[in-house]
CSV table of C-alpha atoms and ligand atoms in Angstrom, one decimal:
chain,number,residue,atom,x,y,z
A,1,UNK,CA,154.6,62.8,127.0
A,2,UNK,CA,154.4,64.6,123.7
A,3,UNK,CA,156.1,61.9,121.9
A,4,UNK,CA,153.8,59.3,123.3
A,5,UNK,CA,150.8,61.4,122.1
A,6,UNK,CA,152.2,61.7,118.5
A,7,UNK,CA,152.8,57.9,118.3
A,8,UNK,CA,149.2,57.2,119.4
A,9,UNK,CA,147.9,59.5,116.8
A,10,UNK,CA,150.0,58.0,114.1
A,11,UNK,CA,148.9,54.5,115.0
A,12,UNK,CA,145.2,55.6,114.9
A,13,UNK,CA,145.7,57.3,111.5
A,14,UNK,CA,147.4,54.1,110.2
A,15,UNK,CA,144.4,52.1,111.5
A,16,UNK,CA,141.9,54.4,109.8
A,17,UNK,CA,143.8,54.2,106.4
A,18,UNK,CA,144.0,50.5,106.4
A,19,UNK,CA,140.3,49.7,107.7
A,20,UNK,CA,138.6,49.9,104.2
A,21,UNK,CA,141.1,47.5,102.7
A,22,UNK,CA,140.4,45.2,105.7
A,23,UNK,CA,136.7,45.3,104.7
A,24,UNK,CA,137.5,44.8,101.1
A,25,UNK,CA,139.7,41.8,101.8
A,26,UNK,CA,136.9,40.4,103.9
A,27,UNK,CA,134.5,40.7,100.9
A,28,UNK,CA,136.9,39.2,98.6
A,29,UNK,CA,137.8,36.5,101.0
A,30,UNK,CA,134.1,35.6,101.2
A,31,UNK,CA,133.9,35.5,97.4
A,32,UNK,CA,137.1,33.8,96.7
A,33,UNK,CA,138.0,31.5,99.5
A,34,UNK,CA,140.7,29.9,97.5
A,35,UNK,CA,142.8,33.0,97.5
A,36,UNK,CA,142.4,33.7,101.3
A,37,UNK,CA,143.6,30.2,101.9
A,38,UNK,CA,146.7,31.1,100.0
A,39,UNK,CA,147.3,34.1,101.9
A,40,UNK,CA,146.9,32.3,105.1
A,41,UNK,CA,149.7,29.9,103.8
A,42,UNK,CA,152.4,32.3,104.8
A,43,UNK,CA,152.3,35.7,103.5
A,44,UNK,CA,151.3,38.7,105.3
A,45,UNK,CA,148.5,40.5,103.7
A,46,UNK,CA,148.2,43.5,106.1
A,47,UNK,CA,150.7,45.9,106.7
A,48,UNK,CA,150.9,48.0,109.8
A,49,UNK,CA,152.8,51.2,109.5
A,50,UNK,CA,155.0,52.0,112.5
A,51,UNK,CA,154.4,55.7,113.1
A,52,UNK,CA,157.9,56.8,113.9
A,53,UNK,CA,157.9,59.3,111.2
A,54,UNK,CA,155.2,61.1,109.4
A,55,UNK,CA,153.1,58.9,107.1
A,56,UNK,CA,154.3,58.9,103.5
A,57,UNK,CA,152.4,56.2,101.9
A,58,UNK,CA,152.1,52.5,101.9
A,59,UNK,CA,155.3,50.6,102.7
A,60,UNK,CA,154.1,47.3,101.5
A,61,UNK,CA,151.4,46.3,99.0
A,62,UNK,CA,149.8,43.2,98.0
A,63,UNK,CA,151.4,42.3,94.6
A,64,UNK,CA,149.4,39.4,93.1
A,65,UNK,CA,145.8,39.9,94.1
A,66,UNK,CA,145.7,43.7,93.3
A,67,UNK,CA,147.8,44.0,90.3
A,68,UNK,CA,145.2,43.3,87.5
A,69,UNK,CA,142.5,45.5,89.0
A,70,UNK,CA,145.1,48.2,89.7
A,71,UNK,CA,146.3,48.2,86.0
A,72,UNK,CA,143.0,48.2,84.8
A,73,UNK,CA,141.9,51.2,86.9
A,74,UNK,CA,145.1,52.9,86.2
A,75,UNK,CA,144.7,52.5,82.4
A,76,UNK,CA,141.2,53.8,82.9
A,77,UNK,CA,142.6,56.5,85.0
A,78,UNK,CA,145.3,57.2,82.5
A,79,UNK,CA,142.9,57.1,79.7
A,80,UNK,CA,140.7,59.5,81.5
A,81,UNK,CA,143.7,61.5,82.2
A,82,UNK,CA,144.6,61.2,78.7
A,83,UNK,CA,141.3,62.3,77.5
A,84,UNK,CA,141.3,65.0,79.9
A,85,UNK,CA,144.6,66.2,78.6
A,86,UNK,CA,143.6,65.9,75.1
A,87,UNK,CA,140.6,67.9,75.9
A,88,UNK,CA,142.9,70.4,77.6
A,89,UNK,CA,145.3,70.3,74.5
A,90,UNK,CA,142.3,71.0,72.4
A,91,UNK,CA,141.3,73.8,74.6
A,92,UNK,CA,144.9,75.0,74.5
A,93,UNK,CA,145.0,74.7,70.7
A,94,UNK,CA,141.8,76.6,70.4
A,95,UNK,CA,143.1,79.2,72.8
A,96,UNK,CA,146.4,79.1,70.8
A,97,UNK,CA,144.4,79.7,67.6
A,98,UNK,CA,142.6,82.5,69.3
A,99,UNK,CA,145.8,84.0,70.5
A,100,UNK,CA,147.3,83.6,67.0
A,101,UNK,CA,144.4,85.8,65.6
A,102,UNK,CA,145.1,88.1,68.5
A,103,UNK,CA,148.8,88.3,67.7
A,104,UNK,CA,148.0,89.2,64.1
A,105,UNK,CA,145.5,91.7,65.2
A,106,UNK,CA,148.1,93.0,67.7
A,107,UNK,CA,150.7,93.2,64.9
A,108,UNK,CA,148.3,95.1,62.9
A,109,UNK,CA,147.4,97.3,65.7
A,110,UNK,CA,151.1,97.8,66.3
A,111,UNK,CA,151.6,98.6,62.6
A,112,UNK,CA,148.7,101.0,62.7
A,113,UNK,CA,150.0,102.5,66.0
A,114,UNK,CA,153.4,103.0,64.3
A,115,UNK,CA,151.8,104.8,61.3
A,116,UNK,CA,149.7,106.8,63.7
A,117,UNK,CA,152.9,107.8,65.7
A,118,UNK,CA,154.5,108.9,62.6
A,119,UNK,CA,151.4,110.9,61.6
A,120,UNK,CA,151.1,112.4,65.1
A,121,UNK,CA,154.8,113.3,64.9
A,122,UNK,CA,154.0,114.9,61.5
A,123,UNK,CA,151.0,116.8,62.8
A,124,UNK,CA,153.0,117.9,65.8
A,125,UNK,CA,155.7,119.2,63.5
A,126,UNK,CA,153.1,121.0,61.4
A,127,UNK,CA,151.5,122.4,64.6
A,128,UNK,CA,154.9,123.6,65.7
A,129,UNK,CA,155.6,125.2,62.4
A,130,UNK,CA,152.2,126.8,62.5
A,131,UNK,CA,152.7,128.1,66.0
A,132,UNK,CA,156.1,129.6,65.0
A,133,UNK,CA,154.5,131.1,61.9
A,134,UNK,CA,151.8,132.6,63.9
A,135,UNK,CA,154.3,134.0,66.4
A,136,UNK,CA,156.1,135.5,63.5
A,137,UNK,CA,152.8,136.9,62.1
A,138,UNK,CA,152.1,138.4,65.4
A,139,UNK,CA,155.5,139.9,65.6
A,140,UNK,CA,155.1,141.3,62.1
A,141,UNK,CA,151.6,142.6,62.9
A,142,UNK,CA,152.8,144.3,66.0
A,143,UNK,CA,155.7,145.9,63.9
A,144,UNK,CA,153.2,147.0,61.3
A,145,UNK,CA,150.8,148.4,64.1
A,146,UNK,CA,153.7,150.4,65.5
A,147,UNK,CA,154.6,151.8,62.1
A,148,UNK,CA,151.0,152.7,61.6
A,149,UNK,CA,150.9,154.4,65.0
A,150,UNK,CA,154.0,156.3,64.2
A,151,UNK,CA,152.7,157.3,60.8
A,152,UNK,CA,149.4,158.4,62.5
A,153,UNK,CA,151.4,160.5,65.0
A,154,UNK,CA,153.4,162.0,62.3
A,155,UNK,CA,150.4,162.9,60.3
A,156,UNK,CA,148.7,164.4,63.2
A,157,UNK,CA,151.9,166.5,63.8
A,158,UNK,CA,152.0,167.6,60.1
A,159,UNK,CA,148.4,168.5,60.1
A,160,UNK,CA,148.8,170.5,63.2
A,161,UNK,CA,151.8,172.4,61.6
A,162,UNK,CA,149.9,172.8,58.5
A,163,UNK,CA,147.1,174.4,60.3
A,164,UNK,CA,149.4,176.7,62.0
A,165,UNK,CA,150.9,177.6,58.7
A,166,UNK,CA,147.4,178.1,57.2
A,167,UNK,CA,146.7,180.5,60.1
A,168,UNK,CA,149.9,182.4,59.4
A,169,UNK,CA,149.2,182.4,55.8
A,170,UNK,CA,145.7,183.7,56.4
A,171,UNK,CA,147.1,186.6,58.6
A,172,UNK,CA,149.7,187.2,55.9
A,173,UNK,CA,147.0,187.3,53.1
A,174,UNK,CA,144.8,189.7,55.2
A,175,UNK,CA,147.8,191.9,55.8
A,176,UNK,CA,148.5,192.0,52.0
A,177,UNK,CA,144.9,192.7,51.3
A,178,UNK,CA,145.0,195.6,53.7
A,179,UNK,CA,148.1,196.9,52.2
A,180,UNK,CA,146.4,196.7,48.6
A,181,UNK,CA,143.4,198.6,50.0
A,182,UNK,CA,145.7,201.2,51.4
A,183,UNK,CA,147.4,201.5,47.9
A,184,UNK,CA,144.2,201.8,46.1
A,185,UNK,CA,143.2,204.5,48.7
A,186,UNK,CA,146.5,206.2,48.1
A,187,UNK,CA,146.0,206.1,44.4
A,188,UNK,CA,142.5,207.6,44.6
A,189,UNK,CA,143.9,210.4,46.8
A,190,UNK,CA,146.6,211.0,44.3
A,191,UNK,CA,144.0,211.3,41.5
A,192,UNK,CA,141.9,213.5,43.6
A,193,UNK,CA,144.7,216.0,44.3
A,194,UNK,CA,145.7,215.9,40.8
A,195,UNK,CA,149.3,216.5,41.6
A,196,UNK,CA,152.3,215.2,39.7
A,197,UNK,CA,153.6,213.0,42.3
A,198,UNK,CA,154.7,209.5,41.2
A,199,UNK,CA,152.4,206.4,41.8
A,200,UNK,CA,152.5,205.1,45.3
A,201,UNK,CA,155.5,203.1,46.2
A,202,UNK,CA,155.1,199.4,46.4
A,203,UNK,CA,156.4,197.5,49.4
A,204,UNK,CA,159.4,196.1,47.5
A,205,UNK,CA,162.4,198.4,47.1
A,206,UNK,CA,163.0,197.8,43.4
A,207,UNK,CA,159.7,199.4,42.6
A,208,UNK,CA,161.0,202.9,43.9
A,209,UNK,CA,163.7,202.4,41.2
A,210,UNK,CA,161.0,201.9,38.7
A,211,UNK,CA,159.0,205.0,39.7
A,212,UNK,CA,162.0,207.3,40.6
A,213,UNK,CA,164.5,205.8,38.3
A,214,UNK,CA,164.0,208.0,35.3
A,215,UNK,CA,164.2,211.1,37.5
A,216,UNK,CA,167.3,210.2,39.2
A,217,UNK,CA,169.7,208.6,36.8
A,218,UNK,CA,168.1,207.9,33.6
A,219,UNK,CA,168.3,211.2,31.8
A,220,UNK,CA,168.1,209.3,28.6
A,221,UNK,CA,164.7,207.9,29.4
A,222,UNK,CA,163.5,211.3,30.3
A,223,UNK,CA,164.9,212.7,27.1
A,224,UNK,CA,163.0,210.0,25.3
A,225,UNK,CA,159.8,210.7,27.0
A,226,UNK,CA,160.1,214.5,26.4
A,227,UNK,CA,160.8,213.6,22.7
A,228,UNK,CA,157.6,211.7,22.6
A,229,UNK,CA,155.8,214.7,24.1
A,230,UNK,CA,157.4,217.1,21.6
A,231,UNK,CA,156.4,214.8,18.7
A,232,UNK,CA,152.7,214.6,19.8
A,233,UNK,CA,152.9,218.5,20.7
A,234,UNK,CA,151.0,217.8,23.8
A,235,UNK,CA,151.6,220.1,26.9
A,236,UNK,CA,153.4,218.3,29.5
A,237,UNK,CA,151.0,219.0,32.4
A,238,UNK,CA,147.8,219.0,30.6
A,239,UNK,CA,145.0,217.8,32.9
A,240,UNK,CA,143.5,214.5,32.0
A,241,UNK,CA,140.0,215.8,31.5
A,242,UNK,CA,141.2,218.2,28.9
A,243,UNK,CA,143.1,215.7,26.9
A,244,UNK,CA,141.1,214.6,23.8
A,245,UNK,CA,141.6,211.0,22.9
A,246,UNK,CA,142.1,210.6,19.2
A,247,UNK,CA,139.0,209.1,17.9
A,248,UNK,CA,138.5,206.9,20.9
A,249,UNK,CA,142.1,205.7,20.9
A,250,UNK,CA,144.3,205.5,24.0
A,251,UNK,CA,146.1,208.5,25.3
A,252,UNK,CA,149.8,208.5,26.4
A,253,UNK,CA,151.0,209.8,29.8
A,254,UNK,CA,152.7,213.2,30.0
A,255,UNK,CA,155.8,211.9,31.6
A,256,UNK,CA,156.9,208.5,32.9
A,257,UNK,CA,157.7,209.7,36.5
A,258,UNK,CA,154.3,211.5,37.0
A,259,UNK,CA,152.0,208.9,35.2
A,260,UNK,CA,148.9,208.4,37.3
A,261,UNK,CA,148.6,204.6,37.5
A,262,UNK,CA,145.2,204.7,35.9
A,263,UNK,CA,145.8,207.0,33.0
A,264,UNK,CA,145.6,205.4,29.5
A,265,UNK,CA,147.6,206.6,26.5
A,266,UNK,CA,147.2,210.3,25.8
A,267,UNK,CA,146.3,211.2,22.3
A,268,UNK,CA,149.1,210.4,19.8
A,269,UNK,CA,149.3,211.4,16.1
A,270,UNK,CA,149.9,208.7,13.6
A,271,UNK,CA,153.6,208.9,12.8
A,272,UNK,CA,153.6,206.8,9.7
A,273,UNK,CA,151.1,206.3,6.9
A,274,UNK,CA,147.4,207.3,7.6
A,275,UNK,CA,145.8,203.9,7.7
A,276,UNK,CA,143.9,202.7,9.5
A,277,UNK,CA,145.3,199.2,9.0
A,278,UNK,CA,144.0,195.9,10.1
A,279,UNK,CA,147.3,195.1,11.8
A,280,UNK,CA,151.1,195.5,11.2
A,281,UNK,CA,151.2,192.7,8.7
A,282,UNK,CA,148.7,194.8,6.7
A,283,UNK,CA,151.1,197.7,7.0
A,284,UNK,CA,154.0,195.7,5.8
A,285,UNK,CA,152.0,194.2,2.9
A,286,UNK,CA,151.1,197.9,1.8
A,287,UNK,CA,154.8,198.5,1.4
A,288,UNK,CA,155.5,200.3,4.8
A,289,UNK,CA,158.7,198.6,6.0
A,290,UNK,CA,159.8,200.9,8.9
A,291,UNK,CA,159.2,200.4,12.5
A,292,UNK,CA,157.0,202.8,14.3
A,293,UNK,CA,153.5,203.7,15.5
A,294,UNK,CA,150.5,203.0,13.3
A,295,UNK,CA,146.9,203.5,13.4
A,296,UNK,CA,144.9,200.3,13.3
A,297,UNK,CA,141.3,199.2,13.1
A,298,UNK,CA,140.5,195.6,13.5
A,299,UNK,CA,137.8,194.3,11.2
A,300,UNK,CA,134.3,194.3,12.5
A,301,UNK,CA,135.4,196.5,15.4
A,302,UNK,CA,134.2,200.0,15.6
A,303,UNK,CA,137.3,201.2,17.4
A,304,UNK,CA,140.7,202.7,16.3
A,305,UNK,CA,143.8,202.0,18.1
A,306,UNK,CA,147.5,202.7,17.9
A,307,UNK,CA,150.4,200.2,18.2
A,308,UNK,CA,154.0,199.8,17.5
A,309,UNK,CA,154.7,197.8,14.4
A,310,UNK,CA,157.9,195.7,14.4
A,311,UNK,CA,158.8,195.4,10.7
A,312,UNK,CA,162.5,194.4,10.7
A,313,UNK,CA,162.8,191.5,13.2
A,314,UNK,CA,161.6,188.0,12.4
A,315,UNK,CA,160.4,188.9,9.0
A,316,UNK,CA,158.4,191.9,10.2
A,317,UNK,CA,154.7,192.4,10.3
A,318,UNK,CA,154.4,192.1,14.0
A,319,UNK,CA,152.0,194.2,16.0
A,320,UNK,CA,153.6,194.8,19.4
A,321,UNK,CA,151.1,194.1,22.3
A,322,UNK,CA,153.5,194.5,25.2
A,323,UNK,CA,156.9,195.9,25.8
A,324,UNK,CA,159.3,196.2,28.9
A,325,UNK,CA,162.8,197.8,28.6
A,326,UNK,CA,163.4,200.3,31.3
A,327,UNK,CA,160.9,200.1,34.1
A,328,UNK,CA,159.5,203.5,33.3
A,329,UNK,CA,155.9,202.3,33.5
A,330,UNK,CA,154.1,200.8,36.5
A,331,UNK,CA,152.3,197.7,35.5
A,332,UNK,CA,150.5,197.2,38.8
A,333,UNK,CA,147.1,198.3,37.4
A,334,UNK,CA,143.5,197.7,37.6
A,335,UNK,CA,141.1,195.6,35.3
A,336,UNK,CA,139.9,198.6,33.5
A,337,UNK,CA,143.5,199.8,32.7
A,338,UNK,CA,144.5,196.3,31.6
A,339,UNK,CA,141.4,196.3,29.4
A,340,UNK,CA,142.0,199.6,27.7
A,341,UNK,CA,145.9,199.5,27.7
A,342,UNK,CA,148.5,201.9,29.1
A,343,UNK,CA,152.0,203.1,28.9
A,344,UNK,CA,154.0,204.7,26.2
A,345,UNK,CA,153.8,203.4,22.6
A,346,UNK,CA,157.4,204.0,21.8
A,347,UNK,CA,158.5,202.6,25.3
A,348,UNK,CA,156.9,200.3,27.8
A,349,UNK,CA,153.2,199.6,27.2
A,350,UNK,CA,150.3,197.3,27.3
A,351,UNK,CA,148.0,197.4,24.2
A,352,UNK,CA,144.9,196.5,26.0
A,353,UNK,CA,142.9,193.3,26.4
A,354,UNK,CA,139.9,194.6,24.5
A,355,UNK,CA,142.1,195.6,21.6
A,356,UNK,CA,143.8,192.2,21.7
A,357,UNK,CA,140.4,190.6,21.7
A,358,UNK,CA,139.2,192.4,18.5
A,359,UNK,CA,142.6,192.0,16.8
A,360,UNK,CA,142.9,188.3,17.3
A,361,UNK,CA,139.2,187.8,16.4
A,362,UNK,CA,139.7,188.9,12.8
A,363,UNK,CA,142.2,186.2,11.8
A,364,UNK,CA,144.5,183.3,13.0
A,365,UNK,CA,147.4,184.9,14.8
A,366,UNK,CA,150.6,183.6,16.3
A,367,UNK,CA,152.5,185.0,19.3
A,368,UNK,CA,156.2,185.8,19.6
A,369,UNK,CA,157.8,186.6,22.9
A,370,UNK,CA,161.3,188.1,22.5
A,371,UNK,CA,163.5,188.3,25.5
A,372,UNK,CA,166.9,189.6,26.4
A,373,UNK,CA,168.8,189.0,29.6
A,374,UNK,CA,171.3,191.3,31.3
A,375,UNK,CA,174.2,189.7,29.6
A,376,UNK,CA,172.7,190.6,26.2
A,377,UNK,CA,171.6,187.1,25.3
A,378,UNK,CA,168.5,187.1,23.2
A,379,UNK,CA,165.9,184.2,23.0
A,380,UNK,CA,162.3,183.9,21.9
A,381,UNK,CA,159.2,181.7,22.4
A,382,UNK,CA,156.6,181.5,19.7
A,383,UNK,CA,153.0,180.0,19.9
A,384,UNK,CA,151.5,179.0,16.6
A,385,UNK,CA,148.1,180.4,17.8
A,386,UNK,CA,147.0,183.2,20.0
A,387,UNK,CA,143.7,184.6,20.8
A,388,UNK,CA,141.5,185.9,23.7
A,389,UNK,CA,137.9,185.1,24.8
A,390,UNK,CA,135.7,188.2,25.2
A,391,UNK,CA,135.6,190.1,28.5
A,392,UNK,CA,132.6,188.1,29.6
A,393,UNK,CA,135.0,185.2,29.9
A,394,UNK,CA,137.6,187.4,31.5
A,395,UNK,CA,139.8,187.5,28.4
A,396,UNK,CA,140.7,183.7,28.8
A,397,UNK,CA,143.9,182.8,27.0
A,398,UNK,CA,143.8,180.4,24.0
A,399,UNK,CA,147.4,179.5,23.1
A,400,UNK,CA,148.7,177.0,20.4
A,401,UNK,CA,152.0,175.0,20.1
A,402,UNK,CA,155.2,176.2,21.4
A,403,UNK,CA,158.5,176.5,19.5
A,404,UNK,CA,161.6,178.6,20.3
A,405,UNK,CA,164.7,178.5,22.3
A,406,UNK,CA,163.5,180.4,25.4
A,407,UNK,CA,161.7,177.4,26.9
A,408,UNK,CA,157.9,177.2,27.3
A,409,UNK,CA,156.7,179.0,30.2
A,410,UNK,CA,153.4,180.1,28.8
A,411,UNK,CA,151.5,176.8,28.0
A,412,UNK,CA,150.9,176.4,31.8
A,413,UNK,CA,148.7,179.6,31.5
A,414,UNK,CA,146.8,178.3,28.6
A,415,UNK,CA,143.0,178.4,29.0
A,416,UNK,CA,143.4,180.7,32.1
A,417,UNK,CA,141.4,183.9,32.7
A,418,UNK,CA,143.1,187.2,33.2
A,419,UNK,CA,143.6,188.4,36.8
A,420,UNK,CA,144.3,191.9,38.0
A,421,UNK,CA,144.8,193.3,41.5
A,422,UNK,CA,141.0,194.2,41.6
A,423,UNK,CA,139.6,191.1,39.8
A,424,UNK,CA,140.6,187.8,41.1
A,425,UNK,CA,140.1,184.9,38.5
A,426,UNK,CA,143.0,182.7,39.2
A,427,UNK,CA,142.9,179.3,40.7
A,428,UNK,CA,145.0,180.3,43.7
A,429,UNK,CA,143.2,180.9,47.2
A,430,UNK,CA,144.6,184.5,47.2
A,431,UNK,CA,145.1,186.9,44.4
A,432,UNK,CA,148.1,186.1,42.3
A,433,UNK,CA,148.2,189.7,40.9
A,434,UNK,CA,148.7,191.0,44.4
A,435,UNK,CA,151.8,189.2,44.9
A,436,UNK,CA,153.3,189.3,41.5
A,437,UNK,CA,152.3,193.0,41.0
A,438,UNK,CA,150.9,192.9,37.5
A,439,UNK,CA,148.0,191.6,35.7
A,440,UNK,CA,148.4,188.1,33.9
A,441,UNK,CA,146.7,184.9,32.9
A,442,UNK,CA,147.5,183.5,36.3
A,443,UNK,CA,146.9,179.9,37.2
A,444,UNK,CA,148.3,179.1,40.7
A,445,UNK,CA,150.2,181.4,40.2
A,446,UNK,CA,152.6,181.6,37.3
A,447,UNK,CA,155.5,180.2,35.2
A,448,UNK,CA,155.9,183.5,33.5
A,449,UNK,CA,154.8,187.1,34.3
A,450,UNK,CA,156.1,189.7,31.9
A,451,UNK,CA,153.8,192.4,33.6
A,452,UNK,CA,155.7,192.2,37.0
A,453,UNK,CA,158.2,194.6,38.4
A,454,UNK,CA,161.0,195.6,36.2
A,455,UNK,CA,164.2,195.0,38.4
A,456,UNK,CA,167.5,196.3,37.3
A,457,UNK,CA,170.3,193.8,37.0
A,458,UNK,CA,168.6,190.4,36.6
A,459,UNK,CA,168.6,188.6,40.0
A,460,UNK,CA,166.4,190.5,42.4
A,461,UNK,CA,165.7,190.2,46.1
A,462,UNK,CA,161.9,190.5,47.0
A,463,UNK,CA,159.6,188.8,49.4
A,464,UNK,CA,157.5,187.8,46.5
A,465,UNK,CA,158.2,186.4,42.9
A,466,UNK,CA,157.2,189.6,41.3
A,467,UNK,CA,159.8,190.4,38.7
A,468,UNK,CA,159.6,190.4,35.0
A,469,UNK,CA,160.4,186.7,34.5
A,470,UNK,CA,160.1,183.7,32.2
A,471,UNK,CA,160.8,180.6,34.5
A,472,UNK,CA,162.0,178.4,31.8
A,473,UNK,CA,164.7,181.0,30.8
A,474,UNK,CA,166.2,182.3,34.0
A,475,UNK,CA,164.0,181.1,36.7
A,476,UNK,CA,161.4,183.0,38.8
A,477,UNK,CA,163.9,185.3,40.6
A,478,UNK,CA,165.5,186.7,37.6
A,479,UNK,CA,164.0,189.9,36.1
A,480,UNK,CA,164.5,190.2,32.4
A,481,UNK,CA,166.1,193.3,30.8
A,482,UNK,CA,163.8,193.6,27.7
A,483,UNK,CA,160.7,191.8,26.8
A,484,UNK,CA,158.4,192.2,23.7
A,485,UNK,CA,155.2,190.5,23.1
A,486,UNK,CA,154.0,190.7,19.5
A,487,UNK,CA,151.5,189.0,17.3
A,488,UNK,CA,151.2,188.4,13.5
A,489,UNK,CA,148.6,186.6,11.4
A,490,UNK,CA,149.6,183.2,10.0
B,501,LIG,CA1,142.3,183.6,43.4
């Protein structure tokens, strides 16, 4: 049934396909009857396709009548096709040209992209490097910050401990000041009672040696003191008020052991030529070549004074202004006493700042400090100029160039005012004279103090640096055996 239907349909299709040609042939046969007669002669001009299979095209075509027209139309079609293909070719060529430009462009772009890539890589490396560097910097910064923090903490700690120390120091200073006031009160009490007890003992042990030494074990010193008294012919226990100073000069104490701390020199006769002399150089120039006490009167000064003249050592002509040799005199004195002078002219004494001022005002003087240690070694320090400013300027020290073999322990005190336990003119917050137990041209406080406590034996043990010392010679904790300060005009 199905097969029959398929055959039927194929036949119909075949008819449909052949129909126009049938019409065409009819027209042609009308136009050209000669040819149709030829066809009628024996050749079949229609072809029927038996639809046993699917239709695949014509199985038979007329060869003669259609060939010329077919060729012509085919050529035409071919030409058209050729034209079309040429057009396409042109189109393709145009496209190709366009594509060629595109290729160049793409190449350029690729090239650019390559260079861009390398640039990006470079930038990336740079960025990486910067990041690393920044990281390093951050680490370093943190380290520095930590260090800073540590330092700050340490500083805080130090400042705290410094404050504590300051508090302690303040307490100690006030204690010292209290003790000094006590000493001053005791001194006043001693004066008031007019007894012959020695000056109040200082807090340090060696001072008791100083005050009690001559009584206990130094019979030689006692004899010497007595000799002085015999020489001057003064009664040993003469009250101070009854003593008559020789023409306004100082007075010597009766004995070393019972010297009131504020007593100036007692009257003392001129042992050598009458004078008065300008100074010991003047004495030497006049032919007096022996050591001893001479009466002096500085030019333009209406005051007489006595001093020991050293005429044998270092070419002579030296006016002794200070001497330490046995600890027989207490040098822990007031301003007034340092101003007027105190001690024994043939032993330990201080000539007096006022006298020094007038002496050094009349000419150009040099200073010589002669020292001896406990092993007998002798050294000296010389300053090519020496003078003092007046009391209104606290007897400020003016010192010249150093030379000698003791070392320079005094230039540090140049241009410094004099300080005593009752007049603080030093640069130190406390009073240097309190700690060093003697008046001096203190700074903060001293490289030398020849007015300290005379300790026996050199190295001393004390809470303070209060010995008779010259730091450049034996340091601050060595108390010298003998010291002489003397001046001479140049
Ligand atoms: Ca001071």
